[in-house]
Amino acid sequence: MKLLRVGEAGREVPAAVDSQGNLRDLSGVVDDLCGRSLAPNALQALAKLDLEALPKLQPARIGPCVGSVGKIVCIGLNYRDHALEAGLPIPAEPIVFLKASSAICGPNDPILVPAAAEKTDWEVELAVAIGTEASYITEDAALTHVAGYCVFNDLSERSFQFDRGGTWDKGKSCDTFAPLGPWLVTIDEVKDPQDLRLWLDIDQRRYQDGSTRTMIFSLAQIISYVSRFMRLEPGDIIATGTPPGVGMGQKPPVFLKGGETVRAGIQGLGEQVQRVELRQPARA
């Protein structure tokens, strides 16, 4: 199934895409697409619905495909060519950092460049939503804890990330720096998550064009590894790294300044389209 959330920010309703591409209202069946509603039994119940019998929704803003996200766990430098373009060594173990859930926005909402930003960058990534609690799990069992897959853009302000004396988190957690969706695609619809094409365009110029085949650490390895350090809970998001082609890897580097259109997509998981806007500084 392709599951999504539509409506004004903070007032989204759960929906599904039917066989004709229409949006069907799930609010009479499930309160939201979050937490325990992503468990296998809950998703199996949704899969049995006659979607065409449910109310049709008119086209509207698409919100983040998962609501009430507890935490976003990100994996850095998980594509060999991306590590090389960043001038950093190939990691021996997954690089793990957290991104604030307050950064989450809809897949087509504007990207807000922070007022003090100098180097706002992009990173298209495959994300997974956790469906069942996972702690100290094996690689063989890892994918059974996944509810579905979606497109994620791990936007990054590199000057905050590298030049301001702190950890990566503050360069990754600005408002709108985690567009999520458009859909959460359930695992039964993705034949092989390690064979998906990813791409990202800026103003119709392709910067990123890669495949999950070239990940250093597979999804199963990542989920198992992370579960040894923190409990993964239903509705948590794991972003699994980006292929080469980010702005800081260009010669010379290219960063978002405002006014651009960003288009990011993954094979079978849909596309995001965002307009880049400058965030105005706070006033007294």
Coordinates of C-alpha atoms in Angstrom, one line a residue, residues 133-139 141-142 145 223-232:
E133 CA 10.0 -2.3 18.8
A134 CA 13.5 -3.4 18.1
S135 CA 16.3 -3.9 20.6
Y136 CA 19.5 -6.0 20.1
I137 CA 18.0 -7.6 17.0
T138 CA 19.9 -9.8 14.5
E139 CA 20.5 -8.8 10.9
A141 CA 15.3 -10.3 11.7
A142 CA 15.9 -6.6 11.1
H145 CA 10.7 -4.6 12.1
I223 CA 18.8 -1.5 11.8
S224 CA 20.5 -4.3 13.7
Y225 CA 23.5 -2.0 14.5
V226 CA 21.4 0.9 15.7
S227 CA 19.3 -1.4 17.9
R228 CA 22.4 -2.3 19.9
F229 CA 22.7 1.4 21.0
M230 CA 19.1 2.6 21.3
R231 CA 15.7 1.0 21.4
L232 CA 13.8 1.6 18.1

